[in-house]
Structure formats: structure tokens, C-alpha cells
PDB file of N, CA and C in Angstrom:
ATOM      1  N   MET S   1     109.543  79.927 112.854  1.00  0.00           N
ATOM      2  CA  MET S   1     109.880  80.708 114.000  1.00  0.00           C
ATOM      3  C   MET S   1     108.650  81.497 114.441  1.00  0.00           C
ATOM      4  N   ALA S   2     108.389  81.536 115.742  1.00  0.00           N
ATOM      5  CA  ALA S   2     107.226  82.242 116.271  1.00  0.00           C
ATOM      6  C   ALA S   2     107.513  83.732 116.329  1.00  0.00           C
ATOM      7  N   ARG S   3     106.532  84.499 115.902  1.00  0.00           N
ATOM      8  CA  ARG S   3     106.642  85.949 115.981  1.00  0.00           C
ATOM      9  C   ARG S   3     106.063  86.419 117.303  1.00  0.00           C
ATOM     10  N   SER S   4     106.765  87.276 117.960  1.00  0.00           N
ATOM     11  CA  SER S   4     106.213  87.818 119.202  1.00  0.00           C
ATOM     12  C   SER S   4     105.353  89.020 118.853  1.00  0.00           C
ATOM     13  N   ILE S   5     104.220  89.050 119.453  1.00  0.00           N
ATOM     14  CA  ILE S   5     103.292  90.158 119.233  1.00  0.00           C
ATOM     15  C   ILE S   5     103.356  91.041 120.463  1.00  0.00           C
ATOM     16  N   HIS S   6     103.702  92.292 120.245  1.00  0.00           N
ATOM     17  CA  HIS S   6     103.777  93.240 121.354  1.00  0.00           C
ATOM     18  C   HIS S   6     102.431  93.940 121.486  1.00  0.00           C
ATOM     19  N   VAL S   7     101.757  93.678 122.592  1.00  0.00           N
ATOM     20  CA  VAL S   7     100.471  94.315 122.854  1.00  0.00           C
ATOM     21  C   VAL S   7     100.703  95.441 123.848  1.00  0.00           C
ATOM     22  N   ARG S   8     100.261  96.622 123.479  1.00  0.00           N
ATOM     23  CA  ARG S   8     100.439  97.776 124.362  1.00  0.00           C
ATOM     24  C   ARG S   8      99.372  97.764 125.445  1.00  0.00           C
ATOM     25  N   ARG S   9      99.820  97.867 126.677  1.00  0.00           N
ATOM     26  CA  ARG S   9      98.882  97.923 127.801  1.00  0.00           C
ATOM     27  C   ARG S   9      98.183  99.270 127.815  1.00  0.00           C
ATOM     28  N   PRO S  10      96.953  99.283 128.311  1.00  0.00           N
ATOM     29  CA  PRO S  10      96.253 100.574 128.413  1.00  0.00           C
ATOM     30  C   PRO S  10      97.006 101.507 129.361  1.00  0.00           C
ATOM     31  N   ALA S  11      96.985 102.767 129.033  1.00  0.00           N
ATOM     32  CA  ALA S  11      97.650 103.755 129.878  1.00  0.00           C
ATOM     33  C   ALA S  11      96.922 103.874 131.210  1.00  0.00           C
ATOM     34  N   THR S  12      97.694 104.068 132.246  1.00  0.00           N
ATOM     35  CA  THR S  12      97.153 104.272 133.591  1.00  0.00           C
ATOM     36  C   THR S  12      97.658 105.604 134.121  1.00  0.00           C
ATOM     37  N   LEU S  13      97.108 106.024 135.224  1.00  0.00           N
ATOM     38  CA  LEU S  13      97.568 107.250 135.854  1.00  0.00           C
ATOM     39  C   LEU S  13      99.061 107.148 136.157  1.00  0.00           C
ATOM     40  N   ALA S  14      99.495 105.988 136.661  1.00  0.00           N
ATOM     41  CA  ALA S  14     100.905 105.796 137.004  1.00  0.00           C
ATOM     42  C   ALA S  14     101.791 105.804 135.764  1.00  0.00           C
ATOM     43  N   SER S  15     101.356 105.157 134.678  1.00  0.00           N
ATOM     44  CA  SER S  15     102.187 105.140 133.470  1.00  0.00           C
ATOM     45  C   SER S  15     102.257 106.524 132.838  1.00  0.00           C
ATOM     46  N   LEU S  16     101.178 107.273 132.933  1.00  0.00           N
ATOM     47  CA  LEU S  16     101.170 108.635 132.417  1.00  0.00           C
ATOM     48  C   LEU S  16     102.131 109.507 133.225  1.00  0.00           C
ATOM     49  N   ALA S  17     102.103 109.350 134.547  1.00  0.00           N
ATOM     50  CA  ALA S  17     103.013 110.111 135.407  1.00  0.00           C
ATOM     51  C   ALA S  17     104.467 109.771 135.076  1.00  0.00           C
ATOM     52  N   ALA S  18     104.750 108.489 134.876  1.00  0.00           N
ATOM     53  CA  ALA S  18     106.111 108.069 134.542  1.00  0.00           C
ATOM     54  C   ALA S  18     106.545 108.644 133.193  1.00  0.00           C
ATOM     55  N   GLU S  19     105.664 108.633 132.226  1.00  0.00           N
ATOM     56  CA  GLU S  19     105.962 109.186 130.900  1.00  0.00           C
ATOM     57  C   GLU S  19     106.318 110.671 130.982  1.00  0.00           C
ATOM     58  N   LEU S  20     105.603 111.388 131.835  1.00  0.00           N
ATOM     59  CA  LEU S  20     105.814 112.835 131.971  1.00  0.00           C
ATOM     60  C   LEU S  20     106.919 113.195 132.958  1.00  0.00           C
ATOM     61  N   GLY S  21     107.311 112.223 133.804  1.00  0.00           N
ATOM     62  CA  GLY S  21     108.301 112.512 134.837  1.00  0.00           C
ATOM     63  C   GLY S  21     107.746 113.358 135.961  1.00  0.00           C
ATOM     64  N   VAL S  22     106.462 113.153 136.256  1.00  0.00           N
ATOM     65  CA  VAL S  22     105.808 113.882 137.346  1.00  0.00           C
ATOM     66  C   VAL S  22     105.182 112.868 138.302  1.00  0.00           C
ATOM     67  N   SER S  23     104.649 113.356 139.394  1.00  0.00           N
ATOM     68  CA  SER S  23     104.003 112.476 140.360  1.00  0.00           C
ATOM     69  C   SER S  23     102.592 112.097 139.899  1.00  0.00           C
ATOM     70  N   ARG S  24     102.074 111.030 140.473  1.00  0.00           N
ATOM     71  CA  ARG S  24     100.691 110.640 140.192  1.00  0.00           C
ATOM     72  C   ARG S  24      99.731 111.731 140.667  1.00  0.00           C
ATOM     73  N   THR S  25     100.086 112.401 141.743  1.00  0.00           N
ATOM     74  CA  THR S  25      99.256 113.482 142.260  1.00  0.00           C
ATOM     75  C   THR S  25      99.137 114.608 141.232  1.00  0.00           C
ATOM     76  N   THR S  26     100.223 114.894 140.541  1.00  0.00           N
ATOM     77  CA  THR S  26     100.194 115.935 139.515  1.00  0.00           C
ATOM     78  C   THR S  26      99.223 115.561 138.405  1.00  0.00           C
ATOM     79  N   VAL S  27      99.272 114.311 137.956  1.00  0.00           N
ATOM     80  CA  VAL S  27      98.351 113.862 136.911  1.00  0.00           C
ATOM     81  C   VAL S  27      96.918 113.944 137.421  1.00  0.00           C
ATOM     82  N   SER S  28      96.689 113.480 138.632  1.00  0.00           N
ATOM     83  CA  SER S  28      95.358 113.537 139.218  1.00  0.00           C
ATOM     84  C   SER S  28      94.859 114.976 139.300  1.00  0.00           C
ATOM     85  N   ASN S  29      95.724 115.878 139.710  1.00  0.00           N
ATOM     86  CA  ASN S  29      95.340 117.290 139.827  1.00  0.00           C
ATOM     87  C   ASN S  29      94.971 117.890 138.475  1.00  0.00           C
ATOM     88  N   ALA S  30      95.576 117.417 137.412  1.00  0.00           N
ATOM     89  CA  ALA S  30      95.239 117.931 136.084  1.00  0.00           C
ATOM     90  C   ALA S  30      93.764 117.712 135.776  1.00  0.00           C
ATOM     91  N   TYR S  31      93.194 116.643 136.314  1.00  0.00           N
ATOM     92  CA  TYR S  31      91.788 116.330 136.078  1.00  0.00           C
ATOM     93  C   TYR S  31      90.871 116.860 137.188  1.00  0.00           C
ATOM     94  N   ASN S  32      91.309 116.734 138.433  1.00  0.00           N
ATOM     95  CA  ASN S  32      90.423 116.998 139.568  1.00  0.00           C
ATOM     96  C   ASN S  32      90.628 118.351 140.243  1.00  0.00           C
ATOM     97  N   ARG S  33      91.814 118.895 140.149  1.00  0.00           N
ATOM     98  CA  ARG S  33      92.114 120.176 140.800  1.00  0.00           C
ATOM     99  C   ARG S  33      93.019 121.000 139.883  1.00  0.00           C
ATOM    100  N   PRO S  34      92.514 121.383 138.721  1.00  0.00           N
ATOM    101  CA  PRO S  34      93.366 122.066 137.740  1.00  0.00           C
ATOM    102  C   PRO S  34      93.962 123.374 138.240  1.00  0.00           C
ATOM    103  N   ASP S  35      93.347 123.985 139.242  1.00  0.00           N
ATOM    104  CA  ASP S  35      93.889 125.227 139.789  1.00  0.00           C
ATOM    105  C   ASP S  35      95.222 125.011 140.500  1.00  0.00           C
ATOM    106  N   GLN S  36      95.576 123.758 140.783  1.00  0.00           N
ATOM    107  CA  GLN S  36      96.826 123.444 141.468  1.00  0.00           C
ATOM    108  C   GLN S  36      98.024 123.378 140.517  1.00  0.00           C
ATOM    109  N   LEU S  37      97.761 123.431 139.202  1.00  0.00           N
ATOM    110  CA  LEU S  37      98.832 123.308 138.205  1.00  0.00           C
ATOM    111  C   LEU S  37      98.899 124.557 137.343  1.00  0.00           C
ATOM    112  N   SER S  38     100.064 124.768 136.777  1.00  0.00           N
ATOM    113  CA  SER S  38     100.175 125.849 135.799  1.00  0.00           C
ATOM    114  C   SER S  38      99.414 125.425 134.546  1.00  0.00           C
ATOM    115  N   PRO S  39      98.888 126.368 133.798  1.00  0.00           N
ATOM    116  CA  PRO S  39      98.178 126.014 132.559  1.00  0.00           C
ATOM    117  C   PRO S  39      99.048 125.190 131.603  1.00  0.00           C
ATOM    118  N   GLU S  40     100.341 125.509 131.535  1.00  0.00           N
ATOM    119  CA  GLU S  40     101.250 124.773 130.643  1.00  0.00           C
ATOM    120  C   GLU S  40     101.407 123.320 131.073  1.00  0.00           C
ATOM    121  N   LEU S  41     101.582 123.089 132.381  1.00  0.00           N
ATOM    122  CA  LEU S  41     101.735 121.713 132.859  1.00  0.00           C
ATOM    123  C   LEU S  41     100.445 120.927 132.646  1.00  0.00           C
ATOM    124  N   ARG S  42      99.325 121.535 132.918  1.00  0.00           N
ATOM    125  CA  ARG S  42      98.046 120.846 132.708  1.00  0.00           C
ATOM    126  C   ARG S  42      97.869 120.498 131.234  1.00  0.00           C
ATOM    127  N   ARG S  43      98.216 121.410 130.354  1.00  0.00           N
ATOM    128  CA  ARG S  43      98.122 121.150 128.918  1.00  0.00           C
ATOM    129  C   ARG S  43      99.008 119.965 128.529  1.00  0.00           C
ATOM    130  N   ARG S  44     100.248 119.918 129.055  1.00  0.00           N
ATOM    131  CA  ARG S  44     101.156 118.792 128.770  1.00  0.00           C
ATOM    132  C   ARG S  44     100.566 117.472 129.241  1.00  0.00           C
ATOM    133  N   VAL S  45     100.013 117.480 130.455  1.00  0.00           N
ATOM    134  CA  VAL S  45      99.422 116.248 131.001  1.00  0.00           C
ATOM    135  C   VAL S  45      98.273 115.779 130.117  1.00  0.00           C
ATOM    136  N   LEU S  46      97.359 116.686 129.778  1.00  0.00           N
ATOM    137  CA  LEU S  46      96.187 116.292 128.999  1.00  0.00           C
ATOM    138  C   LEU S  46      96.558 115.877 127.577  1.00  0.00           C
ATOM    139  N   GLU S  47      97.540 116.544 126.967  1.00  0.00           N
ATOM    140  CA  GLU S  47      97.978 116.149 125.624  1.00  0.00           C
ATOM    141  C   GLU S  47      98.638 114.773 125.638  1.00  0.00           C
ATOM    142  N   THR S  48      99.476 114.525 126.644  1.00  0.00           N
ATOM    143  CA  THR S  48     100.120 113.213 126.750  1.00  0.00           C
ATOM    144  C   THR S  48      99.090 112.141 127.038  1.00  0.00           C
ATOM    145  N   ALA S  49      98.118 112.445 127.863  1.00  0.00           N
ATOM    146  CA  ALA S  49      97.045 111.488 128.163  1.00  0.00           C
ATOM    147  C   ALA S  49      96.300 111.129 126.883  1.00  0.00           C
ATOM    148  N   ARG S  50      96.000 112.115 126.096  1.00  0.00           N
ATOM    149  CA  ARG S  50      95.295 111.879 124.827  1.00  0.00           C
ATOM    150  C   ARG S  50      96.148 111.017 123.896  1.00  0.00           C
ATOM    151  N   ARG S  51      97.437 111.335 123.812  1.00  0.00           N
ATOM    152  CA  ARG S  51      98.349 110.591 122.940  1.00  0.00           C
ATOM    153  C   ARG S  51      98.483 109.125 123.367  1.00  0.00           C
ATOM    154  N   LEU S  52      98.527 108.893 124.679  1.00  0.00           N
ATOM    155  CA  LEU S  52      98.686 107.526 125.191  1.00  0.00           C
ATOM    156  C   LEU S  52      97.369 106.775 125.328  1.00  0.00           C
ATOM    157  N   GLY S  53      96.263 107.472 125.134  1.00  0.00           N
ATOM    158  CA  GLY S  53      94.955 106.823 125.250  1.00  0.00           C
ATOM    159  C   GLY S  53      94.469 106.680 126.676  1.00  0.00           C
ATOM    160  N   TYR S  54      94.963 107.533 127.569  1.00  0.00           N
ATOM    161  CA  TYR S  54      94.488 107.503 128.953  1.00  0.00           C
ATOM    162  C   TYR S  54      93.125 108.175 129.013  1.00  0.00           C
ATOM    163  N   PRO S  55      92.096 107.450 129.447  1.00  0.00           N
ATOM    164  CA  PRO S  55      90.736 108.002 129.407  1.00  0.00           C
ATOM    165  C   PRO S  55      90.407 108.969 130.533  1.00  0.00           C
ATOM    166  N   GLY S  56      91.264 109.081 131.518  1.00  0.00           N
ATOM    167  CA  GLY S  56      90.983 109.934 132.671  1.00  0.00           C
ATOM    168  C   GLY S  56      90.758 109.077 133.898  1.00  0.00           C
ATOM    169  N   PRO S  57      90.528 109.710 135.024  1.00  0.00           N
ATOM    170  CA  PRO S  57      90.361 108.978 136.281  1.00  0.00           C
ATOM    171  C   PRO S  57      89.209 107.974 136.214  1.00  0.00           C
ATOM    172  N   ASP S  58      89.423 106.847 136.846  1.00  0.00           N
ATOM    173  CA  ASP S  58      88.420 105.786 136.882  1.00  0.00           C
ATOM    174  C   ASP S  58      87.517 106.011 138.091  1.00  0.00           C
ATOM    175  N   PRO S  59      86.217 106.239 137.873  1.00  0.00           N
ATOM    176  CA  PRO S  59      85.324 106.497 139.003  1.00  0.00           C
ATOM    177  C   PRO S  59      85.223 105.321 139.974  1.00  0.00           C
ATOM    178  N   VAL S  60      85.372 104.104 139.479  1.00  0.00           N
ATOM    179  CA  VAL S  60      85.325 102.938 140.361  1.00  0.00           C
ATOM    180  C   VAL S  60      86.555 102.928 141.263  1.00  0.00           C
ATOM    181  N   ALA S  61      87.718 103.201 140.691  1.00  0.00           N
ATOM    182  CA  ALA S  61      88.941 103.246 141.496  1.00  0.00           C
ATOM    183  C   ALA S  61      88.846 104.354 142.551  1.00  0.00           C
ATOM    184  N   ARG S  62      88.275 105.485 142.156  1.00  0.00           N
ATOM    185  CA  ARG S  62      88.126 106.587 143.111  1.00  0.00           C
ATOM    186  C   ARG S  62      87.229 106.172 144.271  1.00  0.00           C
ATOM    187  N   SER S  63      86.124 105.488 143.970  1.00  0.00           N
ATOM    188  CA  SER S  63      85.213 105.096 145.043  1.00  0.00           C
ATOM    189  C   SER S  63      85.869 104.080 145.969  1.00  0.00           C
ATOM    190  N   LEU S  64      86.722 103.216 145.432  1.00  0.00           N
ATOM    191  CA  LEU S  64      87.441 102.275 146.293  1.00  0.00           C
ATOM    192  C   LEU S  64      88.436 103.006 147.191  1.00  0.00           C
ATOM    193  N   ARG S  65      89.121 103.983 146.606  1.00  0.00           N
ATOM    194  CA  ARG S  65      90.143 104.716 147.363  1.00  0.00           C
ATOM    195  C   ARG S  65      89.516 105.583 148.449  1.00  0.00           C
ATOM    196  N   THR S  66      88.415 106.250 148.122  1.00  0.00           N
ATOM    197  CA  THR S  66      87.790 107.155 149.089  1.00  0.00           C
ATOM    198  C   THR S  66      86.790 106.457 150.004  1.00  0.00           C
ATOM    199  N   ARG S  67      86.451 105.228 149.650  1.00  0.00           N
ATOM    200  CA  ARG S  67      85.434 104.450 150.379  1.00  0.00           C
ATOM    201  C   ARG S  67      84.077 105.137 150.344  1.00  0.00           C
ATOM    202  N   LYS S  68      83.827 105.851 149.251  1.00  0.00           N
ATOM    203  CA  LYS S  68      82.538 106.518 149.047  1.00  0.00           C
ATOM    204  C   LYS S  68      82.039 106.131 147.661  1.00  0.00           C
ATOM    205  N   ALA S  69      80.846 105.599 147.610  1.00  0.00           N
ATOM    206  CA  ALA S  69      80.300 105.167 146.324  1.00  0.00           C
ATOM    207  C   ALA S  69      79.543 106.278 145.619  1.00  0.00           C
ATOM    208  N   GLY S  70      79.079 107.263 146.357  1.00  0.00           N
ATOM    209  CA  GLY S  70      78.286 108.316 145.750  1.00  0.00           C
ATOM    210  C   GLY S  70      76.950 107.787 145.265  1.00  0.00           C
ATOM    211  N   ALA S  71      76.443 106.766 145.950  1.00  0.00           N
ATOM    212  CA  ALA S  71      75.175 106.154 145.549  1.00  0.00           C
ATOM    213  C   ALA S  71      74.307 105.943 146.781  1.00  0.00           C
ATOM    214  N   VAL S  72      73.019 105.909 146.547  1.00  0.00           N
ATOM    215  CA  VAL S  72      72.053 105.650 147.607  1.00  0.00           C
ATOM    216  C   VAL S  72      71.223 104.453 147.181  1.00  0.00           C
ATOM    217  N   GLY S  73      71.039 103.518 148.074  1.00  0.00           N
ATOM    218  CA  GLY S  73      70.188 102.369 147.790  1.00  0.00           C
ATOM    219  C   GLY S  73      68.834 102.546 148.448  1.00  0.00           C
ATOM    220  N   LEU S  74      67.806 102.112 147.765  1.00  0.00           N
ATOM    221  CA  LEU S  74      66.452 102.204 148.296  1.00  0.00           C
ATOM    222  C   LEU S  74      65.744 100.896 147.982  1.00  0.00           C
ATOM    223  N   LEU S  75      65.206 100.274 148.988  1.00  0.00           N
ATOM    224  CA  LEU S  75      64.501  99.011 148.816  1.00  0.00           C
ATOM    225  C   LEU S  75      63.003  99.275 148.896  1.00  0.00           C
ATOM    226  N   LEU S  76      62.315  98.952 147.820  1.00  0.00           N
ATOM    227  CA  LEU S  76      60.864  99.107 147.785  1.00  0.00           C
ATOM    228  C   LEU S  76      60.225  97.732 147.921  1.00  0.00           C
ATOM    229  N   THR S  77      59.185  97.650 148.733  1.00  0.00           N
ATOM    230  CA  THR S  77      58.491  96.370 148.887  1.00  0.00           C
ATOM    231  C   THR S  77      57.322  96.241 147.923  1.00  0.00           C
ATOM    232  N   GLU S  78      57.033  97.298 147.204  1.00  0.00           N
ATOM    233  CA  GLU S  78      55.967  97.306 146.202  1.00  0.00           C
ATOM    234  C   GLU S  78      56.605  97.362 144.815  1.00  0.00           C
ATOM    235  N   ASN S  79      55.777  97.255 143.789  1.00  0.00           N
ATOM    236  CA  ASN S  79      56.271  97.452 142.432  1.00  0.00           C
ATOM    237  C   ASN S  79      56.781  98.874 142.289  1.00  0.00           C
ATOM    238  N   LEU S  80      57.760  99.070 141.429  1.00  0.00           N
ATOM    239  CA  LEU S  80      58.345 100.394 141.251  1.00  0.00           C
ATOM    240  C   LEU S  80      57.303 101.426 140.831  1.00  0.00           C
ATOM    241  N   SER S  81      56.382 101.039 139.998  1.00  0.00           N
ATOM    242  CA  SER S  81      55.368 101.995 139.529  1.00  0.00           C
ATOM    243  C   SER S  81      54.548 102.561 140.693  1.00  0.00           C
ATOM    244  N   TYR S  82      54.426 101.811 141.784  1.00  0.00           N
ATOM    245  CA  TYR S  82      53.692 102.283 142.964  1.00  0.00           C
ATOM    246  C   TYR S  82      54.322 103.562 143.506  1.00  0.00           C
ATOM    247  N   ALA S  83      55.642 103.634 143.480  1.00  0.00           N
ATOM    248  CA  ALA S  83      56.342 104.797 144.024  1.00  0.00           C
ATOM    249  C   ALA S  83      56.001 106.069 143.265  1.00  0.00           C
ATOM    250  N   PHE S  84      55.547 105.931 142.029  1.00  0.00           N
ATOM    251  CA  PHE S  84      55.201 107.104 141.220  1.00  0.00           C
ATOM    252  C   PHE S  84      53.702 107.395 141.211  1.00  0.00           C
ATOM    253  N   ARG S  85      52.912 106.485 141.777  1.00  0.00           N
ATOM    254  CA  ARG S  85      51.459 106.696 141.855  1.00  0.00           C
ATOM    255  C   ARG S  85      51.015 107.157 143.232  1.00  0.00           C
ATOM    256  N   ASP S  86      51.663 106.686 144.267  1.00  0.00           N
ATOM    257  CA  ASP S  86      51.262 106.995 145.638  1.00  0.00           C
ATOM    258  C   ASP S  86      51.839 108.355 146.055  1.00  0.00           C
ATOM    259  N   PRO S  87      50.985 109.288 146.469  1.00  0.00           N
ATOM    260  CA  PRO S  87      51.472 110.622 146.841  1.00  0.00           C
ATOM    261  C   PRO S  87      52.493 110.604 147.980  1.00  0.00           C
ATOM    262  N   ALA S  88      52.299 109.738 148.972  1.00  0.00           N
ATOM    263  CA  ALA S  88      53.249 109.680 150.089  1.00  0.00           C
ATOM    264  C   ALA S  88      54.606 109.147 149.620  1.00  0.00           C
ATOM    265  N   ALA S  89      54.572 108.112 148.781  1.00  0.00           N
ATOM    266  CA  ALA S  89      55.830 107.553 148.259  1.00  0.00           C
ATOM    267  C   ALA S  89      56.538 108.572 147.379  1.00  0.00           C
ATOM    268  N   LEU S  90      55.750 109.274 146.581  1.00  0.00           N
ATOM    269  CA  LEU S  90      56.317 110.292 145.700  1.00  0.00           C
ATOM    270  C   LEU S  90      56.957 111.416 146.512  1.00  0.00           C
ATOM    271  N   GLY S  91      56.296 111.830 147.578  1.00  0.00           N
ATOM    272  CA  GLY S  91      56.855 112.854 148.458  1.00  0.00           C
ATOM    273  C   GLY S  91      58.135 112.391 149.122  1.00  0.00           C
ATOM    274  N   PHE S  92      58.150 111.118 149.533  1.00  0.00           N
ATOM    275  CA  PHE S  92      59.348 110.559 150.152  1.00  0.00           C
ATOM    276  C   PHE S  92      60.510 110.555 149.156  1.00  0.00           C
ATOM    277  N   LEU S  93      60.266 110.104 147.936  1.00  0.00           N
ATOM    278  CA  LEU S  93      61.328 110.056 146.921  1.00  0.00           C
ATOM    279  C   LEU S  93      61.832 111.449 146.584  1.00  0.00           C
ATOM    280  N   GLU S  94      60.918 112.422 146.534  1.00  0.00           N
ATOM    281  CA  GLU S  94      61.352 113.789 146.266  1.00  0.00           C
ATOM    282  C   GLU S  94      62.225 114.296 147.402  1.00  0.00           C
ATOM    283  N   GLY S  95      61.826 114.035 148.636  1.00  0.00           N
ATOM    284  CA  GLY S  95      62.632 114.455 149.790  1.00  0.00           C
ATOM    285  C   GLY S  95      63.999 113.794 149.799  1.00  0.00           C
ATOM    286  N   LEU S  96      64.044 112.519 149.465  1.00  0.00           N
ATOM    287  CA  LEU S  96      65.307 111.797 149.389  1.00  0.00           C
ATOM    288  C   LEU S  96      66.205 112.405 148.319  1.00  0.00           C
ATOM    289  N   ALA S  97      65.626 112.688 147.150  1.00  0.00           N
ATOM    290  CA  ALA S  97      66.408 113.274 146.054  1.00  0.00           C
ATOM    291  C   ALA S  97      66.952 114.650 146.451  1.00  0.00           C
ATOM    292  N   LEU S  98      66.125 115.466 147.066  1.00  0.00           N
ATOM    293  CA  LEU S  98      66.573 116.802 147.495  1.00  0.00           C
ATOM    294  C   LEU S  98      67.684 116.715 148.530  1.00  0.00           C
ATOM    295  N   ALA S  99      67.562 115.787 149.459  1.00  0.00           N
ATOM    296  CA  ALA S  99      68.598 115.613 150.482  1.00  0.00           C
ATOM    297  C   ALA S  99      69.913 115.166 149.853  1.00  0.00           C
ATOM    298  N   CYS S 100      69.824 114.288 148.867  1.00  0.00           N
ATOM    299  CA  CYS S 100      71.036 113.793 148.203  1.00  0.00           C
ATOM    300  C   CYS S 100      71.700 114.881 147.356  1.00  0.00           C
ATOM    301  N   GLU S 101      70.888 115.734 146.749  1.00  0.00           N
ATOM    302  CA  GLU S 101      71.450 116.821 145.939  1.00  0.00           C
ATOM    303  C   GLU S 101      72.233 117.796 146.802  1.00  0.00           C
ATOM    304  N   GLY S 102      71.809 117.949 148.035  1.00  0.00           N
ATOM    305  CA  GLY S 102      72.507 118.863 148.956  1.00  0.00           C
ATOM    306  C   GLY S 102      73.827 118.302 149.373  1.00  0.00           C
TER     307      GLY S 102
END
């Protein structure tokens, strides 16, 4: 007779919300906007997440949902080391970094 092997699926935001009987927004707020929850509710969410093995919000899923990658692409036509030797290139990269930090 074949034995069935029960494999537990990884916890998700939705499964965590279902386990707690709260909305997905509540679970999300526990991580991203903790001021929106009571300390007790946030503690329950985080303890249950830990127990179920929920690692927290997925940054890739967030970027898909918000349509923002939080990344900047830069195409260099020279070798990368050139950008660190040439004063003009170095100034450009510093300006780009400062603009992105803002």
C-alpha cells in the first residue's frame, strides 16, 4: 500500500491571515506600518508568522504589485574600472547616487 506523504506548503501572507482570522492588510501592516496595529495584535501576527515559517513580505512581489523596482540601470560603454578612474565618470556616478538616495 502506498503511503501518502503530506508536504506542508510554505506560509504566505494569505495563509497567515487565514490562520489568525484577520485581513491580509492587517498582516502586511504588522511588517510595513506597525503604527496601524495595537502592540498585542502585532505581537500575535509576528509570533504566528514565526511559528508557521512565514519569512515576511516578499520584495519581488511588492515590486510587481507597486510596479516599482527600486532599482536604477546604468549602461556603460567602457570597462567598469573606467568609471572609477575617470574624474568625470566618477562625478557622474556620485551625482546619480546622491539623486537616488534622495
